XYZ file of C-alpha atoms in Angstrom:
429
model
C -10.830 -216.137 -41.268
C -12.258 -213.042 -39.596
C -9.010 -211.134 -40.095
C -8.833 -212.098 -43.763
C -12.442 -210.923 -44.236
C -11.302 -207.424 -43.100
C -14.519 -206.505 -41.308
C -16.940 -208.287 -43.625
C -19.370 -210.791 -42.132
C -18.272 -214.434 -42.280
C -21.258 -216.789 -42.206
C -21.596 -219.555 -39.652
C -21.756 -222.069 -42.483
C -18.428 -220.908 -43.971
C -16.749 -220.955 -40.585
C -18.010 -224.435 -39.708
C -17.130 -225.842 -43.143
C -13.592 -224.472 -43.029
C -12.821 -225.207 -39.377
C -14.299 -228.700 -39.216
C -13.823 -229.657 -42.890
C -17.513 -230.311 -43.400
C -17.852 -232.688 -40.434
C -21.171 -232.671 -38.574
C -20.687 -230.804 -35.285
C -22.943 -229.423 -32.555
C -24.196 -225.873 -33.100
C -22.679 -224.772 -29.787
C -19.120 -225.612 -30.926
C -18.722 -222.441 -32.979
C -20.174 -220.244 -30.243
C -17.779 -221.851 -27.776
C -14.796 -221.105 -30.044
C -15.873 -217.482 -30.453
C -16.351 -217.214 -26.699
C -12.824 -218.532 -26.145
C -11.418 -215.969 -28.592
C -13.307 -213.163 -26.866
C -12.012 -214.270 -23.497
C -8.445 -214.155 -24.823
C -8.697 -210.881 -26.769
C -11.332 -208.623 -25.232
C -11.941 -205.897 -24.483
C -11.172 -203.918 -27.639
C -9.916 -200.325 -27.219
C -13.521 -199.122 -27.553
C -14.511 -201.249 -24.552
C -16.654 -203.582 -26.671
C -15.691 -206.968 -28.102
C -13.267 -207.533 -30.983
C -15.757 -209.976 -32.490
C -19.287 -208.848 -33.321
C -22.156 -211.306 -33.608
C -24.438 -210.676 -36.581
C -27.740 -212.257 -35.582
C -28.694 -215.404 -37.508
C -25.833 -214.800 -39.999
C -22.356 -215.141 -38.513
C -19.504 -213.051 -37.126
C -17.282 -210.156 -38.144
C -14.158 -208.510 -36.775
C -15.303 -205.239 -35.225
C -11.937 -203.432 -35.450
C -10.007 -202.202 -38.515
C -7.469 -204.587 -40.056
C -4.151 -203.028 -41.058
C -1.312 -205.051 -42.697
C 1.955 -204.785 -40.773
C 4.156 -205.048 -43.911
C 4.594 -207.012 -47.121
C 6.059 -210.470 -47.252
C 9.466 -210.646 -48.955
C 9.473 -211.981 -52.512
C 13.205 -212.810 -52.415
C 13.725 -216.538 -52.290
C 16.273 -217.781 -49.732
C 19.406 -219.485 -51.032
C 19.088 -223.203 -51.562
C 21.310 -225.171 -49.239
C 23.159 -228.133 -50.735
C 21.433 -231.393 -49.863
C 23.347 -233.510 -47.386
C 22.325 -237.060 -46.625
C 21.256 -237.046 -42.984
C 22.856 -239.362 -40.496
C 20.607 -241.427 -38.260
C 20.657 -240.187 -34.645
C 19.290 -242.710 -32.188
C 19.275 -240.007 -29.500
C 17.085 -237.870 -31.763
C 14.756 -240.776 -32.475
C 14.446 -241.540 -28.764
C 13.776 -237.883 -28.016
C 11.137 -237.760 -30.746
C 9.401 -240.882 -29.465
C 9.385 -239.458 -25.925
C 7.954 -236.182 -27.221
C 5.190 -237.991 -29.111
C 4.325 -240.048 -26.037
C 4.216 -236.988 -23.801
C 2.170 -234.919 -26.213
C -0.081 -237.890 -26.813
C -0.930 -238.198 -23.135
C -1.226 -234.419 -22.906
C -3.537 -234.479 -25.905
C -5.776 -236.998 -24.154
C -5.954 -234.752 -21.097
C -6.554 -231.693 -23.269
C -9.296 -233.507 -25.194
C -10.928 -234.488 -21.901
C -10.767 -230.898 -20.670
C -12.444 -229.510 -23.779
C -14.984 -232.327 -23.704
C -15.904 -231.339 -20.149
C -16.079 -227.679 -21.178
C -18.444 -228.471 -24.045
C -20.638 -230.584 -21.801
C -20.695 -227.935 -19.056
C -21.602 -225.285 -21.643
C -24.384 -227.437 -23.069
C -25.808 -228.274 -19.631
C -25.720 -224.626 -18.525
C -27.401 -223.378 -21.701
C -30.114 -226.045 -21.452
C -30.675 -225.184 -17.789
C -31.025 -221.471 -18.540
C -33.529 -222.268 -21.317
C -35.602 -224.257 -18.820
C -35.470 -221.445 -16.257
C -36.893 -218.969 -18.743
C -39.931 -221.034 -19.642
C -41.501 -219.438 -16.577
C -42.969 -222.381 -14.653
C -41.880 -223.915 -11.379
C -41.409 -227.467 -12.676
C -38.921 -226.504 -15.384
C -37.148 -224.149 -12.987
C -36.522 -226.926 -10.473
C -35.389 -229.291 -13.239
C -32.685 -226.807 -14.195
C -30.853 -226.833 -10.844
C -29.256 -230.311 -11.207
C -27.972 -229.352 -14.667
C -25.973 -226.465 -13.223
C -24.684 -228.726 -10.442
C -23.563 -231.309 -12.996
C -21.809 -228.609 -15.044
C -19.889 -227.491 -11.955
C -18.879 -231.081 -11.223
C -17.397 -231.276 -14.723
C -15.750 -227.840 -14.633
C -15.449 -226.292 -11.151
C -15.996 -222.523 -11.150
C -17.678 -222.612 -14.576
C -19.035 -219.058 -14.795
C -22.212 -219.739 -16.782
C -23.284 -222.504 -14.376
C -22.939 -220.165 -11.402
C -24.857 -217.509 -13.322
C -27.620 -220.026 -14.072
C -27.887 -220.932 -10.392
C -28.072 -217.226 -9.567
C -30.926 -216.657 -12.014
C -32.743 -219.771 -10.805
C -32.445 -218.674 -7.199
C -33.726 -215.211 -8.089
C -36.706 -216.629 -9.973
C -37.672 -219.653 -7.903
C -35.572 -219.853 -4.731
C -34.955 -223.161 -3.030
C -31.393 -223.748 -4.274
C -28.657 -224.490 -1.760
C -25.763 -222.593 -3.362
C -25.897 -219.387 -1.361
C -27.736 -216.203 -2.247
C -28.524 -215.236 -5.803
C -26.476 -212.037 -5.675
C -23.378 -213.827 -4.356
C -23.595 -216.387 -7.157
C -24.095 -213.663 -9.775
C -21.055 -211.715 -8.570
C -19.025 -214.924 -8.493
C -19.932 -215.696 -12.125
C -18.870 -212.244 -13.340
C -15.632 -212.430 -11.372
C -14.834 -215.848 -12.868
C -15.411 -214.642 -16.430
C -15.868 -210.865 -16.940
C -16.216 -211.470 -20.700
C -19.256 -213.729 -20.312
C -22.055 -211.525 -21.651
C -24.767 -213.848 -20.352
C -23.168 -213.704 -16.884
C -23.180 -209.891 -17.026
C -26.863 -209.886 -17.992
C -27.837 -212.315 -15.236
C -25.844 -210.284 -12.691
C -27.839 -207.209 -13.712
C -31.123 -209.110 -13.469
C -30.307 -210.518 -10.019
C -28.981 -207.256 -8.564
C -32.128 -205.557 -9.876
C -34.746 -208.021 -8.635
C -33.155 -209.338 -5.441
C -30.500 -206.871 -4.291
C -32.215 -203.609 -5.296
C -28.701 -202.442 -6.127
C -29.844 -200.264 -8.987
C -26.698 -198.583 -10.307
C -24.535 -201.738 -10.618
C -27.546 -203.620 -12.003
C -27.959 -201.087 -14.808
C -24.214 -201.123 -15.523
C -24.123 -204.923 -15.837
C -27.143 -204.915 -18.151
C -25.724 -202.140 -20.342
C -22.379 -203.966 -20.489
C -24.060 -207.202 -21.561
C -25.810 -205.384 -24.420
C -22.544 -203.772 -25.500
C -20.977 -207.246 -25.662
C -23.749 -208.533 -27.934
C -26.634 -206.256 -28.828
C -28.384 -209.053 -30.734
C -29.643 -210.761 -27.567
C -33.296 -209.685 -27.160
C -33.663 -210.793 -23.537
C -30.872 -208.452 -22.460
C -32.795 -205.518 -23.932
C -35.934 -206.717 -22.124
C -34.189 -206.863 -18.761
C -32.770 -203.415 -19.381
C -36.283 -202.264 -20.297
C -37.488 -203.650 -16.967
C -34.712 -201.768 -15.158
C -35.668 -198.519 -16.918
C -39.368 -199.059 -16.194
C -38.729 -199.544 -12.471
C -36.886 -196.208 -12.463
C -39.954 -194.593 -14.072
C -38.156 -194.056 -17.407
C -41.055 -195.549 -19.338
C -40.495 -194.135 -22.877
C -36.892 -195.421 -22.801
C -38.125 -198.762 -21.493
C -40.634 -199.044 -24.328
C -37.875 -198.359 -26.872
C -35.729 -201.144 -25.433
C -38.678 -203.546 -25.563
C -39.253 -202.553 -29.178
C -35.586 -203.257 -30.007
C -36.056 -206.765 -28.629
C -39.267 -207.192 -30.606
C -37.600 -206.026 -33.815
C -34.860 -208.605 -33.242
C -37.349 -211.435 -32.628
C -41.047 -210.701 -33.141
C -41.875 -214.304 -32.178
C -40.441 -213.892 -28.656
C -43.343 -213.935 -26.143
C -41.283 -212.075 -23.513
C -40.945 -209.071 -25.824
C -44.735 -208.671 -26.006
C -45.394 -209.323 -22.307
C -42.645 -206.866 -21.294
C -44.106 -204.197 -23.559
C -47.514 -205.016 -22.048
C -46.049 -204.448 -18.579
C -44.685 -201.045 -19.631
C -48.050 -200.074 -21.127
C -49.721 -200.918 -17.802
C -47.332 -198.582 -15.990
C -48.127 -195.900 -18.578
C -51.877 -196.426 -18.084
C -52.353 -197.738 -21.644
C -54.424 -200.738 -20.565
C -56.004 -201.696 -23.876
C -52.624 -201.625 -25.625
C -51.255 -203.701 -22.738
C -54.011 -206.297 -23.140
C -53.266 -206.552 -26.859
C -49.549 -207.213 -26.246
C -50.305 -209.809 -23.562
C -52.709 -211.562 -25.957
C -49.939 -211.637 -28.570
C -47.505 -213.159 -26.067
C -50.026 -215.862 -25.137
C -50.780 -216.575 -28.803
C -47.067 -217.254 -29.334
C -46.884 -219.464 -26.238
C -50.107 -220.441 -24.406
C -48.032 -221.337 -21.314
C -46.188 -218.007 -21.138
C -46.766 -217.204 -17.469
C -45.868 -213.466 -17.535
C -48.357 -212.966 -20.385
C -51.196 -214.354 -18.242
C -50.004 -212.482 -15.133
C -49.860 -209.073 -16.823
C -53.133 -209.754 -18.651
C -54.818 -210.396 -15.300
C -53.385 -207.108 -14.013
C -54.571 -205.280 -17.130
C -58.122 -206.581 -16.763
C -58.034 -205.642 -13.081
C -57.150 -202.037 -13.983
C -59.888 -201.991 -16.650
C -62.432 -203.195 -14.090
C -63.246 -206.404 -15.995
C -63.627 -208.772 -13.041
C -64.559 -211.879 -15.050
C -61.566 -211.495 -17.367
C -59.332 -210.825 -14.345
C -60.437 -214.115 -12.822
C -59.985 -216.084 -16.067
C -56.480 -214.697 -16.643
C -55.569 -215.411 -13.016
C -56.607 -219.060 -13.457
C -54.313 -219.334 -16.477
C -51.518 -217.606 -14.558
C -51.756 -220.151 -11.729
C -52.126 -223.040 -14.176
C -49.125 -222.093 -16.316
C -46.937 -221.555 -13.251
C -47.838 -224.944 -11.744
C -47.937 -226.679 -15.166
C -51.585 -227.747 -14.747
C -53.388 -229.682 -17.465
C -55.975 -227.839 -19.574
C -58.763 -229.664 -17.774
C -57.479 -228.628 -14.381
C -57.096 -225.020 -15.530
C -60.693 -225.024 -16.775
C -61.876 -226.411 -13.432
C -59.906 -223.714 -11.605
C -61.434 -220.991 -13.801
C -64.950 -222.364 -13.109
C -64.227 -222.399 -9.373
C -63.010 -218.778 -9.407
C -66.055 -217.669 -11.411
C -68.421 -219.408 -8.980
C -66.894 -217.475 -6.075
C -67.041 -214.220 -8.070
C -70.722 -214.719 -8.963
C -71.619 -215.526 -5.365
C -69.786 -212.701 -3.593
C -68.353 -210.329 -6.153
C -64.877 -208.839 -6.324
C -64.369 -208.795 -2.562
C -65.137 -212.513 -2.253
C -62.661 -213.668 -4.899
C -59.978 -211.285 -3.572
C -60.477 -212.717 -0.066
C -60.263 -216.241 -1.486
C -56.938 -215.536 -3.194
C -55.579 -213.832 -0.074
C -56.679 -216.805 2.029
C -54.953 -219.263 -0.302
C -51.574 -217.724 0.585
C -52.129 -216.802 4.204
C -49.457 -218.837 5.975
C -45.735 -219.556 5.925
C -43.599 -219.267 2.810
C -46.506 -218.740 0.358
C -47.586 -215.694 2.367
C -44.105 -214.149 2.135
C -43.752 -214.945 -1.573
C -47.153 -213.371 -2.323
C -46.918 -210.236 -0.171
C -46.988 -207.983 -3.233
C -49.889 -209.876 -4.807
C -51.789 -209.702 -1.521
C -51.281 -205.915 -1.511
C -52.707 -205.771 -5.061
C -55.750 -207.836 -4.087
C -56.384 -205.674 -1.023
C -56.260 -202.574 -3.250
C -58.635 -204.284 -5.713
C -61.210 -204.808 -2.967
C -60.657 -201.277 -1.596
C -58.727 -201.967 1.642
C -55.849 -199.479 1.458
C -54.676 -199.953 5.055
C -54.254 -203.696 4.573
C -52.472 -203.072 1.264
C -49.991 -200.721 2.966
C -49.301 -203.307 5.661
C -48.589 -205.935 2.975
C -46.198 -203.614 1.129
C -44.332 -202.884 4.354
C -44.028 -206.624 4.955
C -42.953 -207.125 1.326
C -39.899 -204.910 1.876
C -38.682 -207.501 4.407
C -39.861 -210.593 2.495
C -38.441 -209.323 -0.837
C -40.799 -211.068 -3.271
C -39.742 -210.827 -6.907
C -42.393 -208.326 -8.044
C -42.121 -205.783 -5.211
C -39.648 -203.836 -7.383
C -42.638 -202.491 -9.371
C -44.177 -200.709 -6.360
C -43.169 -197.155 -7.311
C -44.604 -197.288 -10.844
C -47.550 -199.665 -10.413
C -50.789 -197.723 -11.067
C -52.684 -200.022 -8.681
C -51.060 -198.071 -5.845
C -51.700 -194.612 -7.305
C -54.160 -193.752 -4.458
C -51.348 -194.346 -1.939
C -48.606 -192.277 -3.525
C -48.983 -189.283 -1.200
C -49.186 -191.486 1.895
C -46.002 -191.163 4.042
C -45.990 -194.907 4.753
C -46.086 -195.691 1.046
C -43.307 -193.216 0.335
C -41.206 -194.884 3.022
C -41.748 -198.258 1.328
C -40.488 -196.833 -1.956
C -37.452 -195.298 -0.237
C -36.716 -198.682 1.363
C -36.514 -200.127 -2.129
C -33.855 -197.561 -3.001
C -36.227 -195.787 -5.396
C -37.831 -192.371 -5.643
C -41.593 -192.089 -5.049
């Protein structure tokens, strides 16, 4: 159908109607078929895919179609009809063939059924991961395990485990970077696997060049995936290429203005640029689209911190904690009241000390090294902040990658110890 359309877009509806004769099928079936075609055909001579996805419309063939010759109009001679003789050997052979292909068809049907189920489980698991709270993240892990039980070495399931490990930790499938590399090796044409590999190598491996290459490759495979642009924007921002990062975030927003991550990512970039009021506006937009969008609350708290609005910092922090832990609204309100009571009694230093004390032992301390450095800077203790950043290089919390561009650490940028931290991250001060 795509070849016959000669580069014109073929709608999803037309494809589904023709392929499945109007039968009701799952939405993922068509995407799975296109993915199978891409795996067989790609890459095109340009390095991209032969099949281009047109967001919310359908698909088109992304290469020129050229006829290889005209069909002959000369009719073949008509053979005289001869009454066939019955061949019992032929009948027996035909019956055997039907039996064999029948059993093979059952096996083939089972294989594709497992593939569809593994695809569905992996996609659902990735959706849960990206809701941004711990409960949903931990619920996703068994889905990827189940997908791998159905189809061993299923690339998207390994990629999902890699992303989950990078975001939440606690999985028992090896390191995030190993899983990400495994997924790409299993299926180089899996655009989602390429994107996740870039995300993991960026946030956990600090392997910047390959991370950027994977992210750029994933966008080239399908530029209509907003999250891929947002991860690439994050990669650019970490390098200090903030105008380029903002453009990538805007591309994602143009593709889906209702995506909370697009607004919170742009808010993050505005913070790094020192545009705090613009950052607060984007974070508010993200939260309006999804009140439980954890990054929106986290970056809003940071924005208010940089603006010096201590009360708003505390309120946003309560929502950040509540959305991450999936607290009820009542419990979030109680947490906000508790934080405000501490702030009123002892000021900024008291609430910063309280937060630092909450994560002062074991795994929580390691996970929050970067946050602890921020809180020490907020209360004016630069030496303690430096010590936390040095420890963060070893603990590798998710957000330590922002060290070089985070304006909270601007007073430290000429300090040799701070510059050594940035070098340890593989970045330039």
